[in-house]
Coordinates of C-alpha atoms in Angstrom, one line a residue:
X1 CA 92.4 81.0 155.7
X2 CA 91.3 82.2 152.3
X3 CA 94.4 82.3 149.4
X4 CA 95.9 85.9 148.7
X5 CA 94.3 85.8 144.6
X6 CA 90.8 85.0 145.9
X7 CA 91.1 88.4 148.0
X8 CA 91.8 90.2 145.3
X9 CA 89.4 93.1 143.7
X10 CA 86.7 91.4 141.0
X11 CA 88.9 93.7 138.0
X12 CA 92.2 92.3 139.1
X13 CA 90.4 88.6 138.9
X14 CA 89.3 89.0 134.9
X15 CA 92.8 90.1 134.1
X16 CA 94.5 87.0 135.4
X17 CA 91.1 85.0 133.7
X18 CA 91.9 86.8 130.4
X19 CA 95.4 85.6 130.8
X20 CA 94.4 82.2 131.1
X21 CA 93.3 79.7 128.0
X22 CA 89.6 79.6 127.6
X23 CA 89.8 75.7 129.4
X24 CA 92.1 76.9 132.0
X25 CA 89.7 79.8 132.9
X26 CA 86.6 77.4 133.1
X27 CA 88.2 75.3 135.6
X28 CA 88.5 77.8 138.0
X29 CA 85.0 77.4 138.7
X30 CA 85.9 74.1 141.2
X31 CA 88.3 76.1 143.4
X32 CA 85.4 77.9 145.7
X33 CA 81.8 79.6 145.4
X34 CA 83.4 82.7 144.8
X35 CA 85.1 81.4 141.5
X36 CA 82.3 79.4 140.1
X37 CA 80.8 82.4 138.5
X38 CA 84.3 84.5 137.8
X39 CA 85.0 83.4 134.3
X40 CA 81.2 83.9 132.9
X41 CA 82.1 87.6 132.8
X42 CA 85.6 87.6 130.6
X43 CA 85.3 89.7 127.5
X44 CA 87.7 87.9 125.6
X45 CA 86.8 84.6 124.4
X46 CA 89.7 83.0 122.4
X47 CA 89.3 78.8 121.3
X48 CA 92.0 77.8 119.4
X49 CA 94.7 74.9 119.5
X50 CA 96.0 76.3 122.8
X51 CA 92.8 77.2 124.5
X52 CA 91.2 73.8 123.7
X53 CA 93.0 71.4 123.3
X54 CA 91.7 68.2 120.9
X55 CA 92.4 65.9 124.0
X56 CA 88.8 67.3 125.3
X57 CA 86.4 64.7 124.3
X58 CA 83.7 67.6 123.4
X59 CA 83.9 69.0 119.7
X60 CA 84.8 72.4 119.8
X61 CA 81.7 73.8 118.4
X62 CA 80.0 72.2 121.4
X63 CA 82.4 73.8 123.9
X64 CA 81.7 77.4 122.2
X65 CA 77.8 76.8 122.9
X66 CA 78.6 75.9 126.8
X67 CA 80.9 78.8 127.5
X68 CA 78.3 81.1 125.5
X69 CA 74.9 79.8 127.3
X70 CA 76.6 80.7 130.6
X71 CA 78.7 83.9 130.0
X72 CA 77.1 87.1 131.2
X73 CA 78.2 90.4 130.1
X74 CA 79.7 92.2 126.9
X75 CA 82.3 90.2 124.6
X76 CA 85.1 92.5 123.4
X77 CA 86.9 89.7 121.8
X78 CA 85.9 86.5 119.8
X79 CA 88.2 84.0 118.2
X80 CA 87.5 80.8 117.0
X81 CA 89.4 78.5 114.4
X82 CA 88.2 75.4 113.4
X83 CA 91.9 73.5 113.7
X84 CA 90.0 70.0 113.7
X85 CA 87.6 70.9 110.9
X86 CA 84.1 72.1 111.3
X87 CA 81.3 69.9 109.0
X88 CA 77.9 72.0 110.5
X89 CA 78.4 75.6 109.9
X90 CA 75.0 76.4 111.9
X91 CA 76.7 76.9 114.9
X92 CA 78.9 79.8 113.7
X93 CA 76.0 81.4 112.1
X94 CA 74.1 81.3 115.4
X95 CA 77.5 82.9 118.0
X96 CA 77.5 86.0 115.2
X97 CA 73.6 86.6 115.7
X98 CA 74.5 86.2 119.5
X99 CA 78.1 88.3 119.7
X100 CA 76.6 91.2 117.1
X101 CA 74.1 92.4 120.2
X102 CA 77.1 91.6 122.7
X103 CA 79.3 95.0 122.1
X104 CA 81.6 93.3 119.7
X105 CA 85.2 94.6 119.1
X106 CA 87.5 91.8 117.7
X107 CA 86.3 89.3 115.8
X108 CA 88.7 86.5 114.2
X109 CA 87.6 83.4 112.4
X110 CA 89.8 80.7 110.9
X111 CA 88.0 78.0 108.8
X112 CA 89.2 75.2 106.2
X113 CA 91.1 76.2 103.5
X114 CA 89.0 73.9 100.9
X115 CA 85.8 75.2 102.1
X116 CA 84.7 79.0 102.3
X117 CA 82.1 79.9 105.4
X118 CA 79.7 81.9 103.9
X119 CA 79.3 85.3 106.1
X120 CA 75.5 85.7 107.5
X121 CA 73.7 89.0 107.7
X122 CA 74.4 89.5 111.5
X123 CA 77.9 89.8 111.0
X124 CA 77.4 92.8 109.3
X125 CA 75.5 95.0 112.0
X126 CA 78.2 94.6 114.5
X127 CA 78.6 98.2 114.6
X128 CA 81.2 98.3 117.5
X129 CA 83.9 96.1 115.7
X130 CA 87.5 97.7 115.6
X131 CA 89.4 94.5 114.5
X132 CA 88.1 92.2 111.8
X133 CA 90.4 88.8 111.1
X134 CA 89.0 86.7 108.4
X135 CA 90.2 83.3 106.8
X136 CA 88.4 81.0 104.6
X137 CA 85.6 83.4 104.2
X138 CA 82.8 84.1 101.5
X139 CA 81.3 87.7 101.6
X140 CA 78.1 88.9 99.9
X141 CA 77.4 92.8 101.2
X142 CA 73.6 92.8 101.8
X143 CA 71.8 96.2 100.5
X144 CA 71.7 97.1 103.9
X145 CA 75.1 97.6 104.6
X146 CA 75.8 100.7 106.2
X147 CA 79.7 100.1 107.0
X148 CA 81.8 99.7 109.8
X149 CA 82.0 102.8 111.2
X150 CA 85.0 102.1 113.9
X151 CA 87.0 100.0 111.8
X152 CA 90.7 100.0 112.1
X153 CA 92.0 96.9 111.3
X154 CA 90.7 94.5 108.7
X155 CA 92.5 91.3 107.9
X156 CA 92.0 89.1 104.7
X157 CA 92.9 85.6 103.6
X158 CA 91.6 82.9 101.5
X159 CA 88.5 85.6 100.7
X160 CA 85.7 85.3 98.4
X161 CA 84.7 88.8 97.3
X162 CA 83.3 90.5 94.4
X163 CA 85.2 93.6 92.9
X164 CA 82.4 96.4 93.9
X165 CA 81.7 94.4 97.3
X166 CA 85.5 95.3 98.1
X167 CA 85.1 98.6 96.8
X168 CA 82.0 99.5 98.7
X169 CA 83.2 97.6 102.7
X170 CA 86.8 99.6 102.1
X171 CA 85.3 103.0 101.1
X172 CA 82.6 102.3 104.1
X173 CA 85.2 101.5 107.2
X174 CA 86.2 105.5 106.8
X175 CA 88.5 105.1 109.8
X176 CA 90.6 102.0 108.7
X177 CA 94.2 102.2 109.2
X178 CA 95.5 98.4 108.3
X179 CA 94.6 96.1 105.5
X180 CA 96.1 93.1 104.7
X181 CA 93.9 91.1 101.5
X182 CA 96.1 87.7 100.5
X183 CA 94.8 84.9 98.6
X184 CA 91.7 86.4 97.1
X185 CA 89.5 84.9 94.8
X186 CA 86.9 86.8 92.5
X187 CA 88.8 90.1 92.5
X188 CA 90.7 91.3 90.3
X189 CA 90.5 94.9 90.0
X190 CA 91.1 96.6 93.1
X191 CA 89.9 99.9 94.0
X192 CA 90.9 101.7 97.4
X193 CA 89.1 104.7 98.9
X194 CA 90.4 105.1 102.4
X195 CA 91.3 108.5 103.6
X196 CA 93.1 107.1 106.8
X197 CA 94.9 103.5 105.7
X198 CA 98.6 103.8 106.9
X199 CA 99.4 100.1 106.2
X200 CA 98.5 98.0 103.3
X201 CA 99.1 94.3 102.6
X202 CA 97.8 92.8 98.9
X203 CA 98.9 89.7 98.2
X204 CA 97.4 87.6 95.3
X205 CA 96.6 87.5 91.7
X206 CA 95.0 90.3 90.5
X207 CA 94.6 92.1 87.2
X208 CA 95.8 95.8 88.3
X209 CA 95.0 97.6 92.1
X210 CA 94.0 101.5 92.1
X211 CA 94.5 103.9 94.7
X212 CA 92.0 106.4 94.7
X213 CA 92.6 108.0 98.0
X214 CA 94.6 106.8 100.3
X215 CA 96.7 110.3 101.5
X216 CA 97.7 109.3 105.0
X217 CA 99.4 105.3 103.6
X218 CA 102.9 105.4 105.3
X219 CA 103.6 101.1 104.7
X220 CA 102.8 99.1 101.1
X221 CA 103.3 95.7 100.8
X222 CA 102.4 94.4 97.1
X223 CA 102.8 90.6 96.0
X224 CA 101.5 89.7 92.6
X225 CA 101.4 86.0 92.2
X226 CA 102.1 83.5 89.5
X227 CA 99.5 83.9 86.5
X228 CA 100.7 82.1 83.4
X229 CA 98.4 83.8 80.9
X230 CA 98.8 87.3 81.8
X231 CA 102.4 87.5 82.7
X232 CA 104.0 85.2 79.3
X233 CA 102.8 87.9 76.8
X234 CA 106.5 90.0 75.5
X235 CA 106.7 93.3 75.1
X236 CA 107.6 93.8 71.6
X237 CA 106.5 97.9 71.9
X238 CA 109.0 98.5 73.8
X239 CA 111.5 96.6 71.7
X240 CA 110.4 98.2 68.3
X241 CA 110.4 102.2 70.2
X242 CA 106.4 101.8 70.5
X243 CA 105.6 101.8 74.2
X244 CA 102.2 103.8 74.2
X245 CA 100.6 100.9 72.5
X246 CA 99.3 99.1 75.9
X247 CA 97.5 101.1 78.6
X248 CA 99.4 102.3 81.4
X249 CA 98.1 100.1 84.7
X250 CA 96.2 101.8 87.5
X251 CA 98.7 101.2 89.9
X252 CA 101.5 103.7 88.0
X253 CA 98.7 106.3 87.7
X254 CA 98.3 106.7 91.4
X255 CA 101.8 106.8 92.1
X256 CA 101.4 110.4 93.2
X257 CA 98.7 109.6 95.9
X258 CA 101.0 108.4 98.1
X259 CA 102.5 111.2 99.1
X260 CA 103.6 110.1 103.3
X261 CA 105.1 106.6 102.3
X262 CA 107.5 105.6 104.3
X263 CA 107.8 101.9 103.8
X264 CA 107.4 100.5 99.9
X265 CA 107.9 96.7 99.3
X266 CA 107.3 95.3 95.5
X267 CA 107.0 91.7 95.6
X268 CA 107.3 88.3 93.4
X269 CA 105.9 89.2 89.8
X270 CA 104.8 92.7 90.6
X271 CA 107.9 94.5 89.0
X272 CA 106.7 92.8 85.5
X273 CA 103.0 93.4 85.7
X274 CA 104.8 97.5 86.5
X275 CA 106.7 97.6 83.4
X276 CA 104.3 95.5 81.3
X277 CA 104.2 97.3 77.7
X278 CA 105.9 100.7 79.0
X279 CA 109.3 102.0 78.8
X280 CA 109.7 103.7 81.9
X281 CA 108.2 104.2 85.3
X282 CA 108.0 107.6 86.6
X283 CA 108.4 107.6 90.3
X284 CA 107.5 111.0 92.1
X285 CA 109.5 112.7 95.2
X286 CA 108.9 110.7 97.7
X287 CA 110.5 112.6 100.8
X288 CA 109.5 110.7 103.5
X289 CA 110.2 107.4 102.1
X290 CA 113.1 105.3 104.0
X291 CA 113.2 101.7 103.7
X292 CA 112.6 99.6 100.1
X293 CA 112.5 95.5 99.6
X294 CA 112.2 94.7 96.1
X295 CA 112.2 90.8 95.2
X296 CA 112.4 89.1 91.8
X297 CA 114.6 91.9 91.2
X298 CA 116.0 91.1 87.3
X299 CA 119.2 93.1 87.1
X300 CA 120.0 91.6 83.8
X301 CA 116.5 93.3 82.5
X302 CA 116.6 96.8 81.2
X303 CA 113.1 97.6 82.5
X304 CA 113.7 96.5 86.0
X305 CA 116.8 98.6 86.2
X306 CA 114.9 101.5 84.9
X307 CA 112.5 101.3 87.6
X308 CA 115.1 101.0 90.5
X309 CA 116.9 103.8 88.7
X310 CA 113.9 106.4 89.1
X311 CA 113.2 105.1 92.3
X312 CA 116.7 106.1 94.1
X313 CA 116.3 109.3 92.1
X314 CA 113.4 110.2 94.0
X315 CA 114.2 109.1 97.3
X316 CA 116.3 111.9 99.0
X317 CA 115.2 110.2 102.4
X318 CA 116.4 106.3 101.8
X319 CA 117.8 104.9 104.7
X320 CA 117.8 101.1 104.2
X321 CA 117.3 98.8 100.5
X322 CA 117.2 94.9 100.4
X323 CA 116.9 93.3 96.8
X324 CA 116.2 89.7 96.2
X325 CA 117.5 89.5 92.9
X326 CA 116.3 87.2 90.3
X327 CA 119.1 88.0 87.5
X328 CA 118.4 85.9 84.2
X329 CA 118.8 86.9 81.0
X330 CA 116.5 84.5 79.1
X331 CA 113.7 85.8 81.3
X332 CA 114.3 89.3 80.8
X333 CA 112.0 91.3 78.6
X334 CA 114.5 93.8 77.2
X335 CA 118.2 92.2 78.1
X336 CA 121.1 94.7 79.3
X337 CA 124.8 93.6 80.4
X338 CA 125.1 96.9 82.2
X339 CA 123.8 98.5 85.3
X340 CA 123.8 102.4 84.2
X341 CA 126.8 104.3 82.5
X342 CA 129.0 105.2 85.3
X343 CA 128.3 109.2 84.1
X344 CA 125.0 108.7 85.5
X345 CA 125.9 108.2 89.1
X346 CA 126.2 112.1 89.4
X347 CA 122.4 112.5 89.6
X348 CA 121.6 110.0 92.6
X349 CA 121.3 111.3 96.2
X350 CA 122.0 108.7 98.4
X351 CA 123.7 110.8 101.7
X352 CA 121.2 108.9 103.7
X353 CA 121.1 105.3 102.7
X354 CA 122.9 103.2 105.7
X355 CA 121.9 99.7 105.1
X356 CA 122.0 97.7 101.8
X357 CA 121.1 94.0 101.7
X358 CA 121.6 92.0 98.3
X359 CA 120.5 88.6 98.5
X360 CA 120.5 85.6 96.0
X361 CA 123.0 87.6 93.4
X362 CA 124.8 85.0 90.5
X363 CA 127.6 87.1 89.9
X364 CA 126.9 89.0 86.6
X365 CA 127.9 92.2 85.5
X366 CA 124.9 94.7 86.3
X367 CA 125.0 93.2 89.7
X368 CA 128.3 94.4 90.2
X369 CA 127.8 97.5 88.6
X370 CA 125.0 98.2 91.1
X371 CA 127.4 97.2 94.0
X372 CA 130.3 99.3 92.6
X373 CA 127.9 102.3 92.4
X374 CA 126.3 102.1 95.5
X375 CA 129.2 102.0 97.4
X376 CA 131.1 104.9 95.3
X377 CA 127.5 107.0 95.8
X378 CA 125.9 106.1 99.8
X379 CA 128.5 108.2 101.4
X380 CA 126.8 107.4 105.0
X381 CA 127.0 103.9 104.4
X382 CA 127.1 101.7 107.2
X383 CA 126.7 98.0 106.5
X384 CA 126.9 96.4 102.8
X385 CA 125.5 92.7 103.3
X386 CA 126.5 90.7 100.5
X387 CA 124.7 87.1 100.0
X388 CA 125.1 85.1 96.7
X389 CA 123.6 82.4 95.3
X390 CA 124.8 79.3 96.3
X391 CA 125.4 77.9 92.5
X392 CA 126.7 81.6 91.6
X393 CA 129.7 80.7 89.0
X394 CA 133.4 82.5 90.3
X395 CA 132.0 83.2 93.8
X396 CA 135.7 84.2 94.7
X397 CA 136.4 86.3 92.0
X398 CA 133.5 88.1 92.4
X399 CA 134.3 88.5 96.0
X400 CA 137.6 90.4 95.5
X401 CA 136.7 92.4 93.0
X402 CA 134.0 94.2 95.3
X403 CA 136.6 94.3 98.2
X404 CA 138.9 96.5 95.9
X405 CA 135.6 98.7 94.9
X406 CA 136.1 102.4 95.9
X407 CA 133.9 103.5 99.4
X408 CA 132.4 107.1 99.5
X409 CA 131.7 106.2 103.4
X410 CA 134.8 105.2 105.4
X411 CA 132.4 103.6 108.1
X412 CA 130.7 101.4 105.4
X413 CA 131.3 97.9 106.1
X414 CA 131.0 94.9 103.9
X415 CA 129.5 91.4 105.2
X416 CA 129.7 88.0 102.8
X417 CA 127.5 85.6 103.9
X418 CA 127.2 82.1 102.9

């Protein structure tokens, strides 16, 4: 008598195939005629660590060339990373010319870290692609290049690319809603055109991003990385009352074309390379904005508490904050003791802000300040998480004196954790 799955309807079968690791799928070719044939038609075709395990005695590359030779139909979805290294780079040139007359839809490649893979011509005629997830990769936009044209998701890292190369594939993908580009290399101004992006990811080191059009971005995600040379210089303009003296950076400019934002995060060095040579940044209304993560936060520098200053001012909506502080006074460009002047507190608008998480705090005055006023301001406040560093000097003190802080919200609660 013939088993229950066998009986089942040819769809039904490529589901439970698709389920399967690529190795697991193959082998049901050995359980009866009918199955010898049933994987050559799955659309998905993933080979990774846990589809292929390095205990098969066959390199990988060879195992991509057997499944391809013998699989029949439209591919939908391609993975492939080289987990066990990858010396002949032929073969991957060869799948793309094969997969980019195959219906493409999802393409994700993961090389070596210490070795770009060149991108060939094929890649770029797969007009069908959707979802594009790139690692260790060199691109070089041949003249040809038309775009994606149903692009939605495009994934970065470890990327070769020259400026007007990015420029020209993100302004020619016009319906991309998600970009994540980390650990770039041969970029460093950026330059977004994308009428639809919702969700954007840079993480890297770069000399200053623009955001030409980009209406409809709800989430922004922004890491600038360590770089020595640009990031050591002081602002002495803004110490001596001169703060037009330096050129205002691309990014503050298009502060205003982000009008839906919902989600902002500012990380590592980006609040420096923000207040480089200025005075003050200017944040617009921003009404539909409701969570903030700020990290590196200095609260012991004048310029970093400027900028968190005019942003609470212009969030009406804010419903959750998180600061990683970074409080140091030898590091800061324009030292302050002081969080704001108490008088000041009167302008904020924080009825909506519920959740506030400060982490890595040392104890010093501003940060107390900002405690102090964000308790005596959020008057829906819900949860207050409190973490300070572990070497932060009077860790008991500083405890207690926030405990006897007055609460605008009698539902706020305050959690200390270790």
């Amino acid at each position: 008598m013939e088993d229950r799955i066998s009986t089942l309807p040819s769809n039904i079968i490529e589901l439970i195939l698709m389920y399967l690791p690529i190795a697991e799928a193959v082998r049901t070719s050995i359980l009866s005629s009918r199955w010898r044939y049933q994987w050559c038609t799955i659309p998905h075709l993933i080979f990774d660590k846990q589809s292929v395990s390095l205990a098969v005695k066959y390199k990988l590359e060879n195992v991509v060339d057997q499944v391809l030779l013998l699989h029949s139909g439209p591919i939908h979805k391609f993975a492939f990373d080289a987990y066990s290294g990858i010396k002949d780079v032929a073969p991957v040139d060869r799948w793309l010319v094969f997969l980019s007359r195959n219906y493409l839809k999802e393409l994700a490649l993961k090389f070596c870290a210490s070795s770009l893979y060149k991108l060939p011509t094929a890649l770029y005629s797969c007009q069908a692609i959707v979802s594009l997830d790139l690692h260790d990769c060199r691109f070089k936009l041949p003249r040809s290049f038309n775009g994606f044209s149903c692009l939605t998701i495009l994934l970065l890292e470890n990327i070769s690319i020259s400026e007007s190369d990015f420029a020209s594939l993100i302004s020619k993908c016009p319906l991309l809603r998600k970009l994540a580009f980390i650990d770039f290399y041969c970029c460093f101004h950026l330059k977004l055109n994308a009428p639809r992006l919702q969700e954007l990811v840079v993480e890297g080191v770069f000399a200053d991003i623009y955001l030409e059009h980009t209406p409809d971005l709800a989430s922004l995600s922004i890491g600038l990385e360590d770089d020595d040379e640009e990031l050591d210089n002081e602002d002495e303009e803004f110490e001596n009352g001169d703060t037009e003296s330096e050129e205002e950076c691309d990014f503050n400019k298009c502060l205003t074309n982000i009008p839906k934002i919902e989600k902002l995060e500012l990380q590592q060095n980006f609040l420096d390379f923000m207040t480089r040579g200025h005075a003050f940044v200017r944040f617009p209304t921003y009404n539909c904005l409701k969570k903030v993560f700020l990290t590196c936060f200095n609260f012991e520098d004048l310029k970093h508490v400027m900028v968190l200053q005019s942003l609470l001012q212009n969030t009406p909506v804010l419903n959750e904050l998180e600061i990683e502080a970074d409080s140091d006074e030898s590091i800061a460009t324009i030292p302050t003791s002081s969080f704001f002047d108490k008088k000041e507190s009167r302008t904020f608008n924080l009825d909506q802000l519920r959740n506030v998480r400060l982490a890595e705090l040392v104890g010093v005055r501003a940060e107390v300040e900002f405690i102090e006023f964000i308790l005596s301001t959020a008057s829906r406040l819900e949860s207050l998480i409190i973490k300070l560093d572990g070497e932060a000097p009077e860790e008991i003190k500083v405890y207690k004196e926030i405990m006897r802080f007055r609460r605008a919200s009698t539902r706020a609660e305050i959690v200390i954790l270790d």
